[in-house]
PDB file of C-alpha atoms in Angstrom:
ATOM      1  CA  MET A   1       0.435   4.704  64.322  1.00  0.00           C
ATOM      2  CA  THR A   2      -0.499   1.032  63.471  1.00  0.00           C
ATOM      3  CA  LEU A   3       2.330   0.887  60.425  1.00  0.00           C
ATOM      4  CA  ILE A   4       4.933   1.719  62.793  1.00  0.00           C
ATOM      5  CA  GLU A   5       3.561  -1.369  65.085  1.00  0.00           C
ATOM      6  CA  ASN A   6       3.547  -3.855  62.194  1.00  0.00           C
ATOM      7  CA  ASN A   7      -0.023  -3.892  62.019  1.00  0.00           C
ATOM      8  CA  PHE A   8      -0.930  -4.722  58.723  1.00  0.00           C
ATOM      9  CA  THR A   9      -4.481  -5.496  58.892  1.00  0.00           C
ATOM     10  CA  GLN A  10      -5.263  -2.256  60.869  1.00  0.00           C
ATOM     11  CA  THR A  11      -3.465  -0.071  58.600  1.00  0.00           C
ATOM     12  CA  LEU A  12      -5.169  -1.364  55.605  1.00  0.00           C
ATOM     13  CA  GLN A  13      -8.624  -1.048  57.146  1.00  0.00           C
ATOM     14  CA  GLY A  14      -7.668   2.594  58.196  1.00  0.00           C
ATOM     15  CA  LEU A  15      -6.300   3.550  54.763  1.00  0.00           C
ATOM     16  CA  ARG A  16      -9.409   1.724  53.023  1.00  0.00           C
ATOM     17  CA  LEU A  17     -11.840   4.085  55.311  1.00  0.00           C
ATOM     18  CA  THR A  18      -9.835   7.315  54.845  1.00  0.00           C
ATOM     19  CA  VAL A  19      -9.929   6.863  50.967  1.00  0.00           C
ATOM     20  CA  LEU A  20     -13.704   5.871  51.107  1.00  0.00           C
ATOM     21  CA  LEU A  21     -14.539   9.097  53.129  1.00  0.00           C
ATOM     22  CA  GLY A  22     -12.347  11.354  50.672  1.00  0.00           C
ATOM     23  CA  ILE A  23     -14.376   9.878  47.896  1.00  0.00           C
ATOM     24  CA  TYR A  24     -17.882  10.219  49.725  1.00  0.00           C
ATOM     25  CA  PHE A  25     -17.155  13.856  50.462  1.00  0.00           C
ATOM     26  CA  THR A  26     -16.158  14.580  46.895  1.00  0.00           C
ATOM     27  CA  ILE A  27     -19.510  13.118  45.715  1.00  0.00           C
ATOM     28  CA  LEU A  28     -21.352  15.189  48.278  1.00  0.00           C
ATOM     29  CA  GLN A  29     -19.379  18.371  47.383  1.00  0.00           C
ATOM     30  CA  ALA A  30     -20.310  17.874  43.716  1.00  0.00           C
ATOM     31  CA  TYR A  31     -23.965  17.247  44.422  1.00  0.00           C
ATOM     32  CA  GLU A  32     -23.900  20.262  46.550  1.00  0.00           C
ATOM     33  CA  TYR A  33     -22.521  22.187  43.731  1.00  0.00           C
ATOM     34  CA  TYR A  34     -25.126  20.634  41.365  1.00  0.00           C
ATOM     35  CA  GLU A  35     -28.176  21.668  43.775  1.00  0.00           C
ATOM     36  CA  ALA A  36     -26.882  25.219  44.643  1.00  0.00           C
ATOM     37  CA  PRO A  37     -29.321  27.639  43.709  1.00  0.00           C
ATOM     38  CA  PHE A  38     -26.548  30.056  42.863  1.00  0.00           C
ATOM     39  CA  THR A  39     -23.544  30.412  40.600  1.00  0.00           C
ATOM     40  CA  ILE A  40     -20.004  31.614  40.796  1.00  0.00           C
ATOM     41  CA  SER A  41     -21.116  34.906  38.921  1.00  0.00           C
ATOM     42  CA  ASP A  42     -24.033  35.853  40.991  1.00  0.00           C
ATOM     43  CA  SER A  43     -22.688  37.719  43.872  1.00  0.00           C
ATOM     44  CA  VAL A  44     -19.767  37.911  46.186  1.00  0.00           C
ATOM     45  CA  TYR A  45     -21.083  35.021  48.340  1.00  0.00           C
ATOM     46  CA  GLY A  46     -21.344  32.697  45.186  1.00  0.00           C
ATOM     47  CA  SER A  47     -17.668  33.871  44.080  1.00  0.00           C
ATOM     48  CA  SER A  48     -16.472  33.028  47.761  1.00  0.00           C
ATOM     49  CA  PHE A  49     -18.507  30.076  48.268  1.00  0.00           C
ATOM     50  CA  PHE A  50     -17.296  28.313  45.040  1.00  0.00           C
ATOM     51  CA  ILE A  51     -13.503  29.422  45.384  1.00  0.00           C
ATOM     52  CA  CYS A  52     -13.283  28.351  49.266  1.00  0.00           C
ATOM     53  CA  THR A  53     -15.102  25.083  48.776  1.00  0.00           C
ATOM     54  CA  GLY A  54     -13.325  24.488  45.351  1.00  0.00           C
ATOM     55  CA  PHE A  55     -10.076  24.631  46.875  1.00  0.00           C
ATOM     56  CA  HIS A  56     -10.723  22.551  49.848  1.00  0.00           C
ATOM     57  CA  GLY A  57     -12.605  19.970  47.367  1.00  0.00           C
ATOM     58  CA  LEU A  58      -9.069  19.976  45.233  1.00  0.00           C
ATOM     59  CA  HIS A  59      -7.286  19.374  48.582  1.00  0.00           C
ATOM     60  CA  VAL A  60      -9.423  16.400  49.323  1.00  0.00           C
ATOM     61  CA  ILE A  61      -9.097  15.076  46.122  1.00  0.00           C
ATOM     62  CA  ILE A  62      -5.574  15.341  46.053  1.00  0.00           C
ATOM     63  CA  GLY A  63      -5.013  13.749  49.631  1.00  0.00           C
ATOM     64  CA  SER A  64      -7.286  10.801  48.609  1.00  0.00           C
ATOM     65  CA  THR A  65      -5.227  10.572  45.580  1.00  0.00           C
ATOM     66  CA  PHE A  66      -2.076  10.102  47.716  1.00  0.00           C
ATOM     67  CA  LEU A  67      -3.601   7.933  50.197  1.00  0.00           C
ATOM     68  CA  LEU A  68      -4.990   5.730  47.449  1.00  0.00           C
ATOM     69  CA  VAL A  69      -1.306   5.283  46.058  1.00  0.00           C
ATOM     70  CA  CYS A  70      -0.119   4.478  49.747  1.00  0.00           C
ATOM     71  CA  LEU A  71      -2.922   1.988  50.227  1.00  0.00           C
ATOM     72  CA  ILE A  72      -2.014   0.150  46.829  1.00  0.00           C
ATOM     73  CA  ARG A  73       1.740   0.072  48.081  1.00  0.00           C
ATOM     74  CA  HIS A  74       0.800  -1.045  51.432  1.00  0.00           C
ATOM     75  CA  TYR A  75      -1.501  -3.777  50.014  1.00  0.00           C
ATOM     76  CA  LEU A  76       1.626  -4.742  47.983  1.00  0.00           C
ATOM     77  CA  ASN A  77       4.172  -4.799  50.869  1.00  0.00           C
ATOM     78  CA  HIS A  78       6.069  -1.649  50.206  1.00  0.00           C
ATOM     79  CA  PHE A  79       6.125  -0.283  53.607  1.00  0.00           C
ATOM     80  CA  SER A  80       7.364  -1.697  56.634  1.00  0.00           C
ATOM     81  CA  SER A  81       7.739  -0.388  60.441  1.00  0.00           C
ATOM     82  CA  ILE A  82      11.242   0.774  59.541  1.00  0.00           C
ATOM     83  CA  HIS A  83      10.626   1.827  55.742  1.00  0.00           C
ATOM     84  CA  HIS A  84       7.516   4.092  55.386  1.00  0.00           C
ATOM     85  CA  PHE A  85       8.248   7.479  54.601  1.00  0.00           C
ATOM     86  CA  GLY A  86       6.282   7.515  51.340  1.00  0.00           C
ATOM     87  CA  PHE A  87       3.333   6.789  53.679  1.00  0.00           C
ATOM     88  CA  GLU A  88       4.378   9.625  56.253  1.00  0.00           C
ATOM     89  CA  ALA A  89       4.854  12.271  53.588  1.00  0.00           C
ATOM     90  CA  ALA A  90       1.386  11.498  52.149  1.00  0.00           C
ATOM     91  CA  ALA A  91      -0.058  11.595  55.469  1.00  0.00           C
TER      92      ALA A  91
END
């Protein structure tokens, strides 16, 4: 882990990339929902699809939010190589 090695730049770069990928995934999932030819009430497949992907999308949104807070805190120098529990808890 680059944070433990006091590599500020690489940690910042990794957090930025991870948050951006989480946002990108959420946008793609919203687009997929918009373009889906079925709804949650159409069949068992529709229900299963929207429930499973919805919970996964919620997981990604919550994780991206946690990591965005860590990104901001890291940028403000709230973490060090010996004080980084908030980052580890979010990761």
